[in-house]
């Protein structure tokens, strides 16, 4: 998959792209990231990319011409989603990350200042995406978050082929508790079932742990999770224990 990132600050991406999983994915040819400096597409001799808004009001806006030139010359008429990062966009989530991962090519336009000239939206933007209800100084961090979350859905990017479907949110639930060696630390023991090698029992325990954790931390997710009858019953038991004062431990 190829990402075309349009930004005024390409150097911000360096660390993210040159370490760990994203570095390896690029080295293996699974992921290509091209950084395009919008300033290079400005037409005037001072390479101006921002201006105060018509009508006043303070702040600066990103100008329309450099952005449209940049996007049109890089995409060259090929159709690809062009995502504008903006706090006014649709909220980014795991489903959106998986959907975007199905495209061979994706452009991300990093908004800055008070935003972009409205004509940028009309002319080149296909999707507007926000990370959440807070304001960042610019869209670069948001673009890196999206790039990372999308890239880990690409085939072979993650080491273990089945780790993405088990992630928090992929199943509609949070992930449950995990343990590694040693079996006991400062009196805290790893649940016995995990040490006994019964894979079926381990899978049931994990699902139960995920359900419990989701119920405690993000009960809103349970409304849309695909649950079996037995799981709905188990949740009812959790709720009944809770109301009797037998509080389920979060870290089991
Ligand atoms: Cl995508 N951009 C900016 N500037 N702020 C944000 C955001 C995006 N998502 C949350 N806050």
PDB file of C-alpha atoms and ligand atoms in Angstrom:
ATOM      1  CA  UNK A   1       0.000   0.000   0.000  1.00  0.00           C
ATOM      2  CA  UNK A   2       1.212   3.462  -0.851  1.00  0.00           C
ATOM      3  CA  UNK A   3       0.643   6.560   1.290  1.00  0.00           C
ATOM      4  CA  UNK A   4       1.012  10.072  -0.107  1.00  0.00           C
ATOM      5  CA  UNK A   5       1.385  12.470   2.809  1.00  0.00           C
ATOM      6  CA  UNK A   6       0.962  16.191   2.150  1.00  0.00           C
ATOM      7  CA  UNK A   7       2.411  18.324   4.915  1.00  0.00           C
ATOM      8  CA  UNK A   8       4.255  21.540   5.693  1.00  0.00           C
ATOM      9  CA  UNK A   9       6.444  19.611   8.160  1.00  0.00           C
ATOM     10  CA  UNK A  10       7.681  16.369   6.576  1.00  0.00           C
ATOM     11  CA  UNK A  11      10.510  16.010   9.117  1.00  0.00           C
ATOM     12  CA  UNK A  12       7.939  15.324  11.832  1.00  0.00           C
ATOM     13  CA  UNK A  13       7.389  11.856  10.324  1.00  0.00           C
ATOM     14  CA  UNK A  14      10.979  10.721  10.544  1.00  0.00           C
ATOM     15  CA  UNK A  15      11.049   8.870  13.840  1.00  0.00           C
ATOM     16  CA  UNK A  16       7.744   7.123  13.241  1.00  0.00           C
ATOM     17  CA  UNK A  17       8.785   5.790   9.838  1.00  0.00           C
ATOM     18  CA  UNK A  18      12.321   4.738  10.737  1.00  0.00           C
ATOM     19  CA  UNK A  19      11.648   2.492  13.730  1.00  0.00           C
ATOM     20  CA  UNK A  20      10.027  -0.819  14.511  1.00  0.00           C
ATOM     21  CA  UNK A  21       7.070  -2.223  12.566  1.00  0.00           C
ATOM     22  CA  UNK A  22       6.607   0.624  10.095  1.00  0.00           C
ATOM     23  CA  UNK A  23      10.308   0.567   9.290  1.00  0.00           C
ATOM     24  CA  UNK A  24      10.224  -3.189   8.680  1.00  0.00           C
ATOM     25  CA  UNK A  25       7.044  -2.968   6.580  1.00  0.00           C
ATOM     26  CA  UNK A  26       8.718  -0.438   4.279  1.00  0.00           C
ATOM     27  CA  UNK A  27      11.918  -2.465   4.051  1.00  0.00           C
ATOM     28  CA  UNK A  28       9.859  -5.501   3.033  1.00  0.00           C
ATOM     29  CA  UNK A  29       8.004  -3.539   0.346  1.00  0.00           C
ATOM     30  CA  UNK A  30       4.616  -3.903   2.049  1.00  0.00           C
ATOM     31  CA  UNK A  31       4.282  -0.197   2.728  1.00  0.00           C
ATOM     32  CA  UNK A  32       5.464   2.862   0.819  1.00  0.00           C
ATOM     33  CA  UNK A  33       5.250   6.324   2.325  1.00  0.00           C
ATOM     34  CA  UNK A  34       5.991   9.380   0.190  1.00  0.00           C
ATOM     35  CA  UNK A  35       6.220  12.730   1.986  1.00  0.00           C
ATOM     36  CA  UNK A  36       5.295  15.785  -0.078  1.00  0.00           C
ATOM     37  CA  UNK A  37       6.115  19.232   1.207  1.00  0.00           C
ATOM     38  CA  UNK A  38       3.203  21.502   0.282  1.00  0.00           C
ATOM     39  CA  UNK A  39       5.608  24.453   0.281  1.00  0.00           C
ATOM     40  CA  UNK A  40       7.304  22.984  -2.801  1.00  0.00           C
ATOM     41  CA  UNK A  41       4.052  23.507  -4.709  1.00  0.00           C
ATOM     42  CA  UNK A  42       3.589  27.192  -3.831  1.00  0.00           C
ATOM     43  CA  UNK A  43       3.667  29.352  -6.950  1.00  0.00           C
ATOM     44  CA  UNK A  44       4.982  32.700  -5.691  1.00  0.00           C
ATOM     45  CA  UNK A  45       8.624  33.449  -5.078  1.00  0.00           C
ATOM     46  CA  UNK A  46       8.275  33.498  -1.280  1.00  0.00           C
ATOM     47  CA  UNK A  47       6.495  30.136  -1.384  1.00  0.00           C
ATOM     48  CA  UNK A  48       3.630  31.349   0.773  1.00  0.00           C
ATOM     49  CA  UNK A  49       1.299  28.578   1.927  1.00  0.00           C
ATOM     50  CA  UNK A  50      -0.871  30.410   4.471  1.00  0.00           C
ATOM     51  CA  UNK A  51      -2.865  33.643   4.602  1.00  0.00           C
ATOM     52  CA  UNK A  52      -5.232  35.386   7.012  1.00  0.00           C
ATOM     53  CA  UNK A  53      -8.913  34.600   6.390  1.00  0.00           C
ATOM     54  CA  UNK A  54     -11.159  36.908   4.363  1.00  0.00           C
ATOM     55  CA  UNK A  55     -13.453  38.781   6.701  1.00  0.00           C
ATOM     56  CA  UNK A  56     -10.888  38.834   9.495  1.00  0.00           C
ATOM     57  CA  UNK A  57     -11.133  36.896  12.714  1.00  0.00           C
ATOM     58  CA  UNK A  58      -7.497  36.093  13.296  1.00  0.00           C
ATOM     59  CA  UNK A  59      -5.464  32.958  12.740  1.00  0.00           C
ATOM     60  CA  UNK A  60      -4.132  31.749   9.423  1.00  0.00           C
ATOM     61  CA  UNK A  61      -5.559  29.425   6.789  1.00  0.00           C
ATOM     62  CA  UNK A  62      -3.754  27.093   4.422  1.00  0.00           C
ATOM     63  CA  UNK A  63      -4.038  28.458   0.888  1.00  0.00           C
ATOM     64  CA  UNK A  64      -5.905  26.556  -1.789  1.00  0.00           C
ATOM     65  CA  UNK A  65      -3.511  26.714  -4.789  1.00  0.00           C
ATOM     66  CA  UNK A  66      -0.416  24.975  -3.333  1.00  0.00           C
ATOM     67  CA  UNK A  67      -2.519  22.152  -1.888  1.00  0.00           C
ATOM     68  CA  UNK A  68      -4.509  21.531  -5.050  1.00  0.00           C
ATOM     69  CA  UNK A  69      -1.367  21.646  -7.192  1.00  0.00           C
ATOM     70  CA  UNK A  70       0.399  19.243  -4.854  1.00  0.00           C
ATOM     71  CA  UNK A  71      -2.421  16.706  -4.703  1.00  0.00           C
ATOM     72  CA  UNK A  72      -3.202  16.850  -8.428  1.00  0.00           C
ATOM     73  CA  UNK A  73       0.398  16.562  -9.520  1.00  0.00           C
ATOM     74  CA  UNK A  74       1.158  13.651  -7.168  1.00  0.00           C
ATOM     75  CA  UNK A  75      -2.023  11.669  -7.823  1.00  0.00           C
ATOM     76  CA  UNK A  76      -1.845  12.435 -11.539  1.00  0.00           C
ATOM     77  CA  UNK A  77      -5.529  11.807 -12.158  1.00  0.00           C
ATOM     78  CA  UNK A  78      -5.509   8.434 -10.434  1.00  0.00           C
ATOM     79  CA  UNK A  79      -8.415   8.068  -8.044  1.00  0.00           C
ATOM     80  CA  UNK A  80      -7.520   7.493  -4.398  1.00  0.00           C
ATOM     81  CA  UNK A  81      -9.101   8.610  -1.138  1.00  0.00           C
ATOM     82  CA  UNK A  82      -7.779  11.990  -0.008  1.00  0.00           C
ATOM     83  CA  UNK A  83      -8.169  12.328   3.742  1.00  0.00           C
ATOM     84  CA  UNK A  84      -8.101  15.744   5.365  1.00  0.00           C
ATOM     85  CA  UNK A  85      -7.116  15.646   9.039  1.00  0.00           C
ATOM     86  CA  UNK A  86      -9.406  18.006  10.922  1.00  0.00           C
ATOM     87  CA  UNK A  87     -11.146  18.133  14.302  1.00  0.00           C
ATOM     88  CA  UNK A  88     -14.357  18.603  12.270  1.00  0.00           C
ATOM     89  CA  UNK A  89     -14.004  15.210  10.612  1.00  0.00           C
ATOM     90  CA  UNK A  90     -15.621  11.850  11.248  1.00  0.00           C
ATOM     91  CA  UNK A  91     -14.139  10.099  14.279  1.00  0.00           C
ATOM     92  CA  UNK A  92     -11.377   7.640  13.364  1.00  0.00           C
ATOM     93  CA  UNK A  93     -11.843   4.094  14.635  1.00  0.00           C
ATOM     94  CA  UNK A  94     -10.681   0.533  14.061  1.00  0.00           C
ATOM     95  CA  UNK A  95     -13.291  -0.152  11.390  1.00  0.00           C
ATOM     96  CA  UNK A  96     -12.253   2.932   9.449  1.00  0.00           C
ATOM     97  CA  UNK A  97      -8.607   1.841   9.723  1.00  0.00           C
ATOM     98  CA  UNK A  98      -9.467  -1.604   8.308  1.00  0.00           C
ATOM     99  CA  UNK A  99     -11.548  -0.064   5.486  1.00  0.00           C
ATOM    100  CA  UNK A 100      -8.803   2.337   4.436  1.00  0.00           C
ATOM    101  CA  UNK A 101      -6.328  -0.577   4.447  1.00  0.00           C
ATOM    102  CA  UNK A 102      -8.190  -2.076   1.459  1.00  0.00           C
ATOM    103  CA  UNK A 103      -7.037   0.711  -0.888  1.00  0.00           C
ATOM    104  CA  UNK A 104      -3.766   0.372  -2.814  1.00  0.00           C
ATOM    105  CA  UNK A 105      -3.120   4.104  -2.468  1.00  0.00           C
ATOM    106  CA  UNK A 106      -4.203   6.690   0.079  1.00  0.00           C
ATOM    107  CA  UNK A 107      -3.453  10.406   0.407  1.00  0.00           C
ATOM    108  CA  UNK A 108      -3.465  12.254   3.726  1.00  0.00           C
ATOM    109  CA  UNK A 109      -3.522  16.023   3.789  1.00  0.00           C
ATOM    110  CA  UNK A 110      -2.278  17.383   7.115  1.00  0.00           C
ATOM    111  CA  UNK A 111      -4.268  20.438   8.154  1.00  0.00           C
ATOM    112  CA  UNK A 112      -2.521  23.235  10.055  1.00  0.00           C
ATOM    113  CA  UNK A 113      -3.330  26.606  11.604  1.00  0.00           C
ATOM    114  CA  UNK A 114      -7.032  27.448  11.737  1.00  0.00           C
ATOM    115  CA  UNK A 115      -7.668  25.027   8.872  1.00  0.00           C
ATOM    116  CA  UNK A 116      -7.785  25.070   5.083  1.00  0.00           C
ATOM    117  CA  UNK A 117      -9.508  27.262   2.533  1.00  0.00           C
ATOM    118  CA  UNK A 118     -12.953  25.715   2.053  1.00  0.00           C
ATOM    119  CA  UNK A 119     -12.257  25.168  -1.667  1.00  0.00           C
ATOM    120  CA  UNK A 120      -9.658  22.523  -0.769  1.00  0.00           C
ATOM    121  CA  UNK A 121     -12.545  20.386   0.492  1.00  0.00           C
ATOM    122  CA  UNK A 122     -14.564  20.963  -2.639  1.00  0.00           C
ATOM    123  CA  UNK A 123     -11.726  20.254  -5.043  1.00  0.00           C
ATOM    124  CA  UNK A 124      -9.584  17.423  -3.656  1.00  0.00           C
ATOM    125  CA  UNK A 125     -10.744  16.059  -0.283  1.00  0.00           C
ATOM    126  CA  UNK A 126     -12.819  12.862  -0.238  1.00  0.00           C
ATOM    127  CA  UNK A 127     -12.850  12.143   3.534  1.00  0.00           C
ATOM    128  CA  UNK A 128     -12.472  14.319   6.628  1.00  0.00           C
ATOM    129  CA  UNK A 129     -11.203  12.482   9.671  1.00  0.00           C
ATOM    130  CA  UNK A 130     -10.614  13.458  13.313  1.00  0.00           C
ATOM    131  CA  UNK A 131      -8.957  11.475  16.068  1.00  0.00           C
ATOM    132  CA  UNK A 132     -11.288  12.684  18.788  1.00  0.00           C
ATOM    133  CA  UNK A 133     -12.781  15.636  20.538  1.00  0.00           C
ATOM    134  CA  UNK A 134      -9.679  17.688  21.236  1.00  0.00           C
ATOM    135  CA  UNK A 135      -7.516  19.974  19.127  1.00  0.00           C
ATOM    136  CA  UNK A 136      -3.955  19.234  17.988  1.00  0.00           C
ATOM    137  CA  UNK A 137      -1.570  21.922  16.764  1.00  0.00           C
ATOM    138  CA  UNK A 138      -1.575  20.228  13.378  1.00  0.00           C
ATOM    139  CA  UNK A 139      -2.676  17.151  11.477  1.00  0.00           C
ATOM    140  CA  UNK A 140       0.767  15.530  11.299  1.00  0.00           C
ATOM    141  CA  UNK A 141       0.371  13.591  14.532  1.00  0.00           C
ATOM    142  CA  UNK A 142      -3.120  12.558  13.446  1.00  0.00           C
ATOM    143  CA  UNK A 143      -1.753  11.401  10.072  1.00  0.00           C
ATOM    144  CA  UNK A 144       0.888   9.303  11.839  1.00  0.00           C
ATOM    145  CA  UNK A 145      -1.728   7.728  14.073  1.00  0.00           C
ATOM    146  CA  UNK A 146      -3.884   6.859  11.071  1.00  0.00           C
ATOM    147  CA  UNK A 147      -0.931   5.572   9.037  1.00  0.00           C
ATOM    148  CA  UNK A 148       0.099   3.304  11.888  1.00  0.00           C
ATOM    149  CA  UNK A 149      -3.414   2.019  12.593  1.00  0.00           C
ATOM    150  CA  UNK A 150      -4.066   1.382   8.878  1.00  0.00           C
ATOM    151  CA  UNK A 151      -0.675  -0.208   8.135  1.00  0.00           C
ATOM    152  CA  UNK A 152      -1.078  -2.861  10.821  1.00  0.00           C
ATOM    153  CA  UNK A 153      -4.102  -4.197   8.899  1.00  0.00           C
ATOM    154  CA  UNK A 154      -2.004  -4.876   5.787  1.00  0.00           C
ATOM    155  CA  UNK A 155      -1.122  -8.514   5.134  1.00  0.00           C
ATOM    156  CA  UNK A 156       2.198  -9.610   6.699  1.00  0.00           C
ATOM    157  CA  UNK A 157       2.901  -6.261   8.390  1.00  0.00           C
ATOM    158  CA  UNK A 158       2.431  -7.742  11.848  1.00  0.00           C
ATOM    159  CA  UNK A 159       4.661 -10.656  12.767  1.00  0.00           C
ATOM    160  CA  UNK A 160       1.979 -12.957  14.076  1.00  0.00           C
ATOM    161  CA  UNK A 161      -0.642 -13.442  11.354  1.00  0.00           C
ATOM    162  CA  UNK A 162      -3.543 -13.633  13.753  1.00  0.00           C
ATOM    163  CA  UNK A 163      -2.687 -10.830  16.127  1.00  0.00           C
ATOM    164  CA  UNK A 164      -4.725  -8.116  14.389  1.00  0.00           C
ATOM    165  CA  UNK A 165      -8.124  -9.861  14.669  1.00  0.00           C
ATOM    166  CA  UNK A 166      -7.528 -10.363  18.414  1.00  0.00           C
ATOM    167  CA  UNK A 167      -6.723  -6.718  19.074  1.00  0.00           C
ATOM    168  CA  UNK A 168      -8.838  -4.612  21.307  1.00  0.00           C
ATOM    169  CA  UNK A 169     -11.726  -3.276  19.172  1.00  0.00           C
ATOM    170  CA  UNK A 170     -11.314  -5.680  16.241  1.00  0.00           C
ATOM    171  CA  UNK A 171     -13.738  -8.111  17.876  1.00  0.00           C
ATOM    172  CA  UNK A 172     -15.865  -5.300  19.269  1.00  0.00           C
ATOM    173  CA  UNK A 173     -14.461  -6.003  22.761  1.00  0.00           C
ATOM    174  CA  UNK A 174     -11.408  -4.812  24.631  1.00  0.00           C
ATOM    175  CA  UNK A 175      -8.618  -7.347  24.974  1.00  0.00           C
ATOM    176  CA  UNK A 176      -8.496  -9.157  28.279  1.00  0.00           C
ATOM    177  CA  UNK A 177      -5.598  -9.707  30.652  1.00  0.00           C
ATOM    178  CA  UNK A 178      -2.248 -11.150  29.493  1.00  0.00           C
ATOM    179  CA  UNK A 179       0.596 -12.696  31.467  1.00  0.00           C
ATOM    180  CA  UNK A 180       4.117 -13.846  30.769  1.00  0.00           C
ATOM    181  CA  UNK A 181       6.823 -15.373  32.991  1.00  0.00           C
ATOM    182  CA  UNK A 182       7.369 -15.595  35.939  1.00  0.00           C
ATOM    183  CA  UNK A 183       4.328 -17.539  37.225  1.00  0.00           C
ATOM    184  CA  UNK A 184       4.440 -15.614  40.494  1.00  0.00           C
ATOM    185  CA  UNK A 185       5.722 -12.121  41.274  1.00  0.00           C
ATOM    186  CA  UNK A 186       5.347 -10.436  44.683  1.00  0.00           C
ATOM    187  CA  UNK A 187       2.623 -12.854  45.587  1.00  0.00           C
ATOM    188  CA  UNK A 188       0.645 -12.218  42.375  1.00  0.00           C
ATOM    189  CA  UNK A 189       0.002 -15.496  40.593  1.00  0.00           C
ATOM    190  CA  UNK A 190      -0.761 -16.115  36.946  1.00  0.00           C
ATOM    191  CA  UNK A 191      -4.216 -17.757  36.678  1.00  0.00           C
ATOM    192  CA  UNK A 192      -3.685 -21.523  36.774  1.00  0.00           C
ATOM    193  CA  UNK A 193      -5.665 -22.205  33.587  1.00  0.00           C
ATOM    194  CA  UNK A 194      -3.024 -20.349  31.545  1.00  0.00           C
ATOM    195  CA  UNK A 195      -0.271 -22.667  32.799  1.00  0.00           C
ATOM    196  CA  UNK A 196      -2.076 -25.942  32.175  1.00  0.00           C
ATOM    197  CA  UNK A 197      -1.958 -26.218  28.377  1.00  0.00           C
ATOM    198  CA  UNK A 198      -5.687 -26.802  27.757  1.00  0.00           C
ATOM    199  CA  UNK A 199      -6.128 -24.587  24.676  1.00  0.00           C
ATOM    200  CA  UNK A 200      -9.922 -24.707  24.774  1.00  0.00           C
ATOM    201  CA  UNK A 201      -9.959 -23.684  28.424  1.00  0.00           C
ATOM    202  CA  UNK A 202      -7.458 -20.903  27.706  1.00  0.00           C
ATOM    203  CA  UNK A 203      -9.618 -19.562  24.855  1.00  0.00           C
ATOM    204  CA  UNK A 204     -12.711 -19.556  27.110  1.00  0.00           C
ATOM    205  CA  UNK A 205     -10.789 -17.837  29.895  1.00  0.00           C
ATOM    206  CA  UNK A 206      -9.527 -15.169  27.497  1.00  0.00           C
ATOM    207  CA  UNK A 207     -12.949 -14.481  26.103  1.00  0.00           C
ATOM    208  CA  UNK A 208     -14.317 -14.199  29.639  1.00  0.00           C
ATOM    209  CA  UNK A 209     -11.508 -11.830  30.619  1.00  0.00           C
ATOM    210  CA  UNK A 210     -12.209  -9.677  27.538  1.00  0.00           C
ATOM    211  CA  UNK A 211     -15.908  -9.592  28.363  1.00  0.00           C
ATOM    212  CA  UNK A 212     -15.260  -8.660  31.981  1.00  0.00           C
ATOM    213  CA  UNK A 213     -12.805  -5.935  31.096  1.00  0.00           C
ATOM    214  CA  UNK A 214     -15.121  -4.483  28.463  1.00  0.00           C
ATOM    215  CA  UNK A 215     -18.041  -4.537  30.872  1.00  0.00           C
ATOM    216  CA  UNK A 216     -15.997  -2.723  33.524  1.00  0.00           C
ATOM    217  CA  UNK A 217     -14.296  -0.157  31.326  1.00  0.00           C
ATOM    218  CA  UNK A 218     -16.317   0.353  28.160  1.00  0.00           C
ATOM    219  CA  UNK A 219     -19.843  -0.991  28.649  1.00  0.00           C
ATOM    220  CA  UNK A 220     -20.917   1.102  25.640  1.00  0.00           C
ATOM    221  CA  UNK A 221     -19.023  -1.358  23.385  1.00  0.00           C
ATOM    222  CA  UNK A 222     -21.201  -4.270  24.517  1.00  0.00           C
ATOM    223  CA  UNK A 223     -24.202  -2.786  22.731  1.00  0.00           C
ATOM    224  CA  UNK A 224     -22.620  -3.578  19.361  1.00  0.00           C
ATOM    225  CA  UNK A 225     -20.474  -6.631  20.195  1.00  0.00           C
ATOM    226  CA  UNK A 226     -21.368 -10.019  18.716  1.00  0.00           C
ATOM    227  CA  UNK A 227     -22.103 -12.078  21.836  1.00  0.00           C
ATOM    228  CA  UNK A 228     -23.358 -15.647  22.198  1.00  0.00           C
ATOM    229  CA  UNK A 229     -26.278 -16.544  24.445  1.00  0.00           C
ATOM    230  CA  UNK A 230     -23.792 -18.009  26.938  1.00  0.00           C
ATOM    231  CA  UNK A 231     -21.834 -14.771  26.945  1.00  0.00           C
ATOM    232  CA  UNK A 232     -24.939 -12.689  27.519  1.00  0.00           C
ATOM    233  CA  UNK A 233     -25.732 -14.983  30.427  1.00  0.00           C
ATOM    234  CA  UNK A 234     -22.178 -14.595  31.779  1.00  0.00           C
ATOM    235  CA  UNK A 235     -22.516 -10.829  31.583  1.00  0.00           C
ATOM    236  CA  UNK A 236     -25.782 -11.063  33.499  1.00  0.00           C
ATOM    237  CA  UNK A 237     -23.905 -13.022  36.180  1.00  0.00           C
ATOM    238  CA  UNK A 238     -21.197 -10.352  36.320  1.00  0.00           C
ATOM    239  CA  UNK A 239     -23.820  -7.677  36.769  1.00  0.00           C
ATOM    240  CA  UNK A 240     -25.590  -9.695  39.468  1.00  0.00           C
ATOM    241  CA  UNK A 241     -22.315 -10.318  41.356  1.00  0.00           C
ATOM    242  CA  UNK A 242     -21.536  -6.635  41.073  1.00  0.00           C
ATOM    243  CA  UNK A 243     -24.844  -5.547  42.522  1.00  0.00           C
ATOM    244  CA  UNK A 244     -24.378  -7.995  45.420  1.00  0.00           C
ATOM    245  CA  UNK A 245     -21.060  -6.268  46.144  1.00  0.00           C
ATOM    246  CA  UNK A 246     -18.848  -9.057  44.787  1.00  0.00           C
ATOM    247  CA  UNK A 247     -16.836  -6.712  42.631  1.00  0.00           C
ATOM    248  CA  UNK A 248     -15.109  -8.412  39.714  1.00  0.00           C
ATOM    249  CA  UNK A 249     -11.403  -7.674  39.713  1.00  0.00           C
ATOM    250  CA  UNK A 250     -10.330  -5.950  36.553  1.00  0.00           C
ATOM    251  CA  UNK A 251      -6.901  -7.583  36.392  1.00  0.00           C
ATOM    252  CA  UNK A 252      -7.682 -11.264  36.656  1.00  0.00           C
TER     253      UNK A 252
HETATM  254 CL1  LIG B   1      -7.260  15.075  12.664  1.00  0.00          CL
HETATM  255  N1  LIG B   1      -6.406  17.418  13.534  1.00  0.00           N
HETATM  256  C1  LIG B   1      -6.255  18.349  14.484  1.00  0.00           C
HETATM  257  N2  LIG B   1      -5.630  19.501  14.181  1.00  0.00           N
HETATM  258  N3  LIG B   1      -6.686  18.195  15.711  1.00  0.00           N
HETATM  259  C2  LIG B   1      -7.298  17.054  15.995  1.00  0.00           C
HETATM  260  C3  LIG B   1      -7.483  16.035  15.064  1.00  0.00           C
HETATM  261  C4  LIG B   1      -7.032  16.259  13.811  1.00  0.00           C
HETATM  262  N4  LIG B   1      -8.117  15.016  15.661  1.00  0.00           N
HETATM  263  C5  LIG B   1      -8.303  15.393  16.910  1.00  0.00           C
HETATM  264  N5  LIG B   1      -7.824  16.616  17.110  1.00  0.00           N
END
